Short mmCIF file of C-alpha atoms in Angstrom, two decimals:
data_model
loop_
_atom_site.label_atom_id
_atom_site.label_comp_id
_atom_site.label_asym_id
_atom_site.label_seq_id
_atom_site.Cartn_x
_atom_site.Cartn_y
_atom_site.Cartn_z
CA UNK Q 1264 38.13 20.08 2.91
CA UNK Q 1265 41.48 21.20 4.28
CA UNK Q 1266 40.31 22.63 7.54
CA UNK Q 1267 43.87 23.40 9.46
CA UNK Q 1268 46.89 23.09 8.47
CA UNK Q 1269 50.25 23.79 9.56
CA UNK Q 1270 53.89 23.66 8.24
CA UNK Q 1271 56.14 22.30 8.32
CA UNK Q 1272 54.90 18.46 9.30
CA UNK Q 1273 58.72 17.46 10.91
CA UNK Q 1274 61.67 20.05 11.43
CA UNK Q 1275 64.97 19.06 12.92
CA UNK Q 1276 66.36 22.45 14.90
CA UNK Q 1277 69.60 23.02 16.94
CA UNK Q 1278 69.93 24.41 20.31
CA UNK Q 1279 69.38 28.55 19.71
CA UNK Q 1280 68.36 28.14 16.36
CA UNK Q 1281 64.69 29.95 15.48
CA UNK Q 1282 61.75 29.07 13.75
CA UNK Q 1283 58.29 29.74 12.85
CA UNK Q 1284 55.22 26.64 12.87
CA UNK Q 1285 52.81 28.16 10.64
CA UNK Q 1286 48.89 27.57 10.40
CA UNK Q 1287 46.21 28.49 8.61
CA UNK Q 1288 42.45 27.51 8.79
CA UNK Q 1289 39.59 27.72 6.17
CA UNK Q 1290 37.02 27.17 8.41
CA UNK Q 1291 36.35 31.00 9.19
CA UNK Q 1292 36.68 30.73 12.91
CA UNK Q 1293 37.12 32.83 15.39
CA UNK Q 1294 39.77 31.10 17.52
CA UNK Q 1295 42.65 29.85 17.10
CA UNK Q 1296 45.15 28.19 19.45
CA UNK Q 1297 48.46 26.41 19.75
CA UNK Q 1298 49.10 22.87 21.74
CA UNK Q 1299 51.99 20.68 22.55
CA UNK Q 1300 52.38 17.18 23.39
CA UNK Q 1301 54.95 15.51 24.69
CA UNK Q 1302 55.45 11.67 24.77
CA UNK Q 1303 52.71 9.79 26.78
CA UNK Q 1304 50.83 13.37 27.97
CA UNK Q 1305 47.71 15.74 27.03
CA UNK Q 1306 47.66 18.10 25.40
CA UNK Q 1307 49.41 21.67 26.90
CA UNK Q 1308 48.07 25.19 25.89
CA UNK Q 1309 50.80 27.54 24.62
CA UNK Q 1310 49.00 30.63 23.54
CA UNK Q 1311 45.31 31.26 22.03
CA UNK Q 1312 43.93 33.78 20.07
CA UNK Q 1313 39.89 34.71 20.75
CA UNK Q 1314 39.90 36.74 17.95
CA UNK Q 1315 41.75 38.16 15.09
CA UNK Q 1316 44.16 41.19 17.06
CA UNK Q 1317 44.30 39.40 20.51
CA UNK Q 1318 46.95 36.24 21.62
CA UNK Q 1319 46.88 35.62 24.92
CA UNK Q 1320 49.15 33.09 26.90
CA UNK Q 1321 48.01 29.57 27.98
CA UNK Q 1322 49.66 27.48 30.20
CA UNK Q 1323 53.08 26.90 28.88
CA UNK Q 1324 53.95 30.23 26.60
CA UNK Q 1325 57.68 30.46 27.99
CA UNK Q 1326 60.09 30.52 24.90
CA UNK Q 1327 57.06 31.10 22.47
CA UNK Q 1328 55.81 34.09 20.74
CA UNK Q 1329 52.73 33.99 18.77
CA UNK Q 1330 51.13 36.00 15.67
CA UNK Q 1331 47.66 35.77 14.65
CA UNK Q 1332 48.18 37.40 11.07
CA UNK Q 1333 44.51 37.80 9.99
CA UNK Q 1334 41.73 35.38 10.61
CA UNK Q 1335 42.95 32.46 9.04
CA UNK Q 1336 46.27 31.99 10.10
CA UNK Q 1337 48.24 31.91 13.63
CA UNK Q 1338 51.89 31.35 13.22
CA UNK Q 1339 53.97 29.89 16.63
CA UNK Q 1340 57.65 31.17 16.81
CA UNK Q 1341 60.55 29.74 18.69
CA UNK Q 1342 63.26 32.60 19.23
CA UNK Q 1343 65.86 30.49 20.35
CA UNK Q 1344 65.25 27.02 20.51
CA UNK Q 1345 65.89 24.53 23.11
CA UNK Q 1346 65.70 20.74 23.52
CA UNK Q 1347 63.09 21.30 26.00
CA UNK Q 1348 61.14 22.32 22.96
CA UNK Q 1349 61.15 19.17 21.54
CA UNK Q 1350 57.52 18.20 21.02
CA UNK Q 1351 54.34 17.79 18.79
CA UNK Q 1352 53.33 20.88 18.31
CA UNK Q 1353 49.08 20.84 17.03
CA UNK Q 1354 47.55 24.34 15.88
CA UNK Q 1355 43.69 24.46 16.52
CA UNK Q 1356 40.56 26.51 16.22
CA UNK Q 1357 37.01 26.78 16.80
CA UNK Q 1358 34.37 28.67 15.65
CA UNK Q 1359 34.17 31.11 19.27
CA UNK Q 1360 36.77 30.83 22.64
CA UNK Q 1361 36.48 28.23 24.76
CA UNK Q 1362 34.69 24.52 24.51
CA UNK Q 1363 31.20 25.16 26.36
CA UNK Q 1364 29.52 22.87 23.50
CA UNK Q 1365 32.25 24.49 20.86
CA UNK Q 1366 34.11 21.68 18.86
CA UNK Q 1367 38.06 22.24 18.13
CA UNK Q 1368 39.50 21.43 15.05
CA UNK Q 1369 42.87 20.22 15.08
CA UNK Q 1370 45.93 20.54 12.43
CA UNK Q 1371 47.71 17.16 11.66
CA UNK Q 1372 50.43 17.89 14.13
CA UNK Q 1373 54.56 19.10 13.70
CA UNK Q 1374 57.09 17.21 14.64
CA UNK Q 1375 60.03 19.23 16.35
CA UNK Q 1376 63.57 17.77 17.40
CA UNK Q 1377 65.63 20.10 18.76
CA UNK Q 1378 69.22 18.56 19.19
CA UNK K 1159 44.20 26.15 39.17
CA UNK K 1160 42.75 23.56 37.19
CA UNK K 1161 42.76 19.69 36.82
CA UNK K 1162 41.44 16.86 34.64
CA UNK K 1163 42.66 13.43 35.78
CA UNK K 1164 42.01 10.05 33.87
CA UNK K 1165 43.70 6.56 34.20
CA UNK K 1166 46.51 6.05 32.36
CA UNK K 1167 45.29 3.07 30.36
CA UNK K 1168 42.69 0.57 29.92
CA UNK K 1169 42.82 -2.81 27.99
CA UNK K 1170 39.15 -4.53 26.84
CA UNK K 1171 38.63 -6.97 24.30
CA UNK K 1172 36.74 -6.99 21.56
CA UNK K 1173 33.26 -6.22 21.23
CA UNK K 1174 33.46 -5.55 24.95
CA UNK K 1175 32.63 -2.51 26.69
CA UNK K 1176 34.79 -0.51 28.43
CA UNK K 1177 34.25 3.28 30.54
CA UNK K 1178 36.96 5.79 30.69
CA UNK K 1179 36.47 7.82 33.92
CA UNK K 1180 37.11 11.70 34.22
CA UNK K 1181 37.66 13.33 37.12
CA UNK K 1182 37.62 17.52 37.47
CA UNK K 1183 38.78 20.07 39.64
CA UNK K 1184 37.50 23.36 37.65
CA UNK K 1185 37.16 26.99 38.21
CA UNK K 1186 33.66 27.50 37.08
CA UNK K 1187 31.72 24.55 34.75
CA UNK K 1188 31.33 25.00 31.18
CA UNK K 1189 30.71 21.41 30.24
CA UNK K 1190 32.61 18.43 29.67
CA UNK K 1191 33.89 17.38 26.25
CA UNK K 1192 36.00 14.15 24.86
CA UNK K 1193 38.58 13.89 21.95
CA UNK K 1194 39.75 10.59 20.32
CA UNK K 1195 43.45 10.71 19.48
CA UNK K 1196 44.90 7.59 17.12
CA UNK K 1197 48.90 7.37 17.64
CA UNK K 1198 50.66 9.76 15.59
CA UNK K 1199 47.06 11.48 14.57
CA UNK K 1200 45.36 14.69 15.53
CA UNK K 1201 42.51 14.69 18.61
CA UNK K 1202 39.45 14.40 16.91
CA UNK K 1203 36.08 15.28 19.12
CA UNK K 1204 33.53 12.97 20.15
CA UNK K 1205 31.49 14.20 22.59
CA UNK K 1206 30.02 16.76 24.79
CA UNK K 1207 28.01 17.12 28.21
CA UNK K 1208 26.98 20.39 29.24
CA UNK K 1209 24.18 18.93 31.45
CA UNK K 1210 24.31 15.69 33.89
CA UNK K 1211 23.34 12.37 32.52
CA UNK K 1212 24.07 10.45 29.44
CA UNK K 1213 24.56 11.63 26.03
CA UNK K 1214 24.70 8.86 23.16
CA UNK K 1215 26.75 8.88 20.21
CA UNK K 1216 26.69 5.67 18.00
CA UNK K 1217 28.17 3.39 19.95
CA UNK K 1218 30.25 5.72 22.00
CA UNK K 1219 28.13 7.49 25.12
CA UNK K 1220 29.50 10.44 27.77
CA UNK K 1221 27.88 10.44 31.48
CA UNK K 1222 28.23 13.75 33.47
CA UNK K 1223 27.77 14.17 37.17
CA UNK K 1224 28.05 17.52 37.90
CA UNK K 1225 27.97 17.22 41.87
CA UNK K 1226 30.52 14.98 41.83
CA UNK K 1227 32.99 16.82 39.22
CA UNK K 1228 32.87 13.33 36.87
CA UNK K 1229 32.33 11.57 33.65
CA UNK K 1230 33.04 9.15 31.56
CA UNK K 1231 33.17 7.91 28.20
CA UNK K 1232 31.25 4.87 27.43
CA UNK K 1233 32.77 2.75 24.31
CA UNK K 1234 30.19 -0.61 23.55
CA UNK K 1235 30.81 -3.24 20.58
CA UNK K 1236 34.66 -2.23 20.97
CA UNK K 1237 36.66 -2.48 17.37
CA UNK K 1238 40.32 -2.84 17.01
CA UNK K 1239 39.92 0.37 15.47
CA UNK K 1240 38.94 2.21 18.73
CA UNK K 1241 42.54 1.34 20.08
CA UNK K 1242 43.64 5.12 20.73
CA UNK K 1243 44.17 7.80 23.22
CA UNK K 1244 41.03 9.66 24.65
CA UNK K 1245 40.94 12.83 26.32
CA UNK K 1246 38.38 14.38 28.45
CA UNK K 1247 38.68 18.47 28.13
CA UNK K 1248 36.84 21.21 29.69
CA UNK K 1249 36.94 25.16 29.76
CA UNK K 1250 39.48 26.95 31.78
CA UNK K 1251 36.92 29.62 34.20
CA UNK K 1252 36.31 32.93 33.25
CA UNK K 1253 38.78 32.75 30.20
CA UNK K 1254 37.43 29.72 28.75
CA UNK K 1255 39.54 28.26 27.16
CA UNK K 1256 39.83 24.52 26.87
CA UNK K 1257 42.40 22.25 28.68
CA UNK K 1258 42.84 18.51 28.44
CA UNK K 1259 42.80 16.10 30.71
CA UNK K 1260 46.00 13.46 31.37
CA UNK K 1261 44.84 11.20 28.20
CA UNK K 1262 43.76 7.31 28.67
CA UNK K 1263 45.50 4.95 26.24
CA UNK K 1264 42.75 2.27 25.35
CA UNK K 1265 43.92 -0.74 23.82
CA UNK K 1266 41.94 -3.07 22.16
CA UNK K 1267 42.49 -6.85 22.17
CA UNK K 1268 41.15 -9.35 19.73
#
């Protein structure tokens, strides 16, 4: 029972350098999404994707760019990182958009240090 | 925009029973949900109110009061395992999609 997962689980990055979290589900959902969390907080929407073709942008999608590849996986790329950046970064999905009675399934969570 | 505030923390003792409040300033209602987060963990969900009143889980409940944009999550017979983070979440408007509250860091004494 994997459910999600995403790579890589920690990542050290310097300032400019790029990336890409990657995430795939085997749940056969709809949705995906991307979260961070930073020390002591919620939970922040970066981007979402309703269905396979369409991301849209959550609340913090500055310095992000997202890819939803087919309808398992939803990859999160930083172009040029920043220490800003530095955060847990948690890939999600659920079965349709939105939590109106609609559980989310969370990844374990990456760790990213950008120095 | 949109807004879920919760305390900060709570501390209760064991087998105790302690409420984490929710309050919500939201564009639309879609319901109310609640995740359990252990430290270093992924949110896990608990719980759900589309309608007011209580729903029961086990020994965890969630209370909804629609006209006054609140809830709460109700945690009886606490464990040292229930020392955690919980989050209440609800649907962003028209677009739906879900945002967390501020997170509530409940710890557990013996």
């Amino acid at each position: 029972n994997a459910g999600v997962t995403q790579t890589p689980k920690f990542q050290v990055l310097k300032t400019g350098q790029s990336m890409t979290l990657q995430c795939a589900q085997d749940m056969n959902h709809n949705s995906m999404y991307w979260y961070r969390q930073d020390p002591g907080m919620g939970l922040r929407l970066i981007y979402y994707s309703a269905s396979e073709g369409t991301t849209d942008k959550g609340e913090v999608p500055n310095g992000y760019n997202v890819s939803r590849l087919n309808k398992r996986e939803f990859s999160l790329r930083l172009e040029s990182a920043a220490p800003s950046q530095t955060s847990v970064y948690f890939c999600a999905s659920s079965e349709r958009l939105g939590g109106a009675g609609n559980t989310i399934y969370f990844g374990e969570g990456s760790w990213l240090t950008v120095v | 925009g949109q807004s879920l505030e919760q305390p900060s923390e709570v501390t209760a003792v064991e087998g105790a029973i302690v409420q984490i409040n929710c309050t919500y300033q939201t564009s639309g209602f879609y319901g109310l949900s609640w995740y359990q987060q252990h430290d270093g963990g992924a949110p896990t969900f608990l719980s759900y109110n589309a309608l007011d009143g209580l729903e029961e889980t086990g020994r965890f409940s969630s209370f909804l009061s629609r006209s006054d944009s609140y809830g709460y999550l109700l945690l009886q017979e606490l464990q040292m395992k229930d020392s955690a983070s919980y989050f209440c979440a609800a649907p962003e408007g028209a677009t739906n999609k879900l945002i967390f509250g501020t997170g509530t860091l409940l710890a557990v004494q013996p």
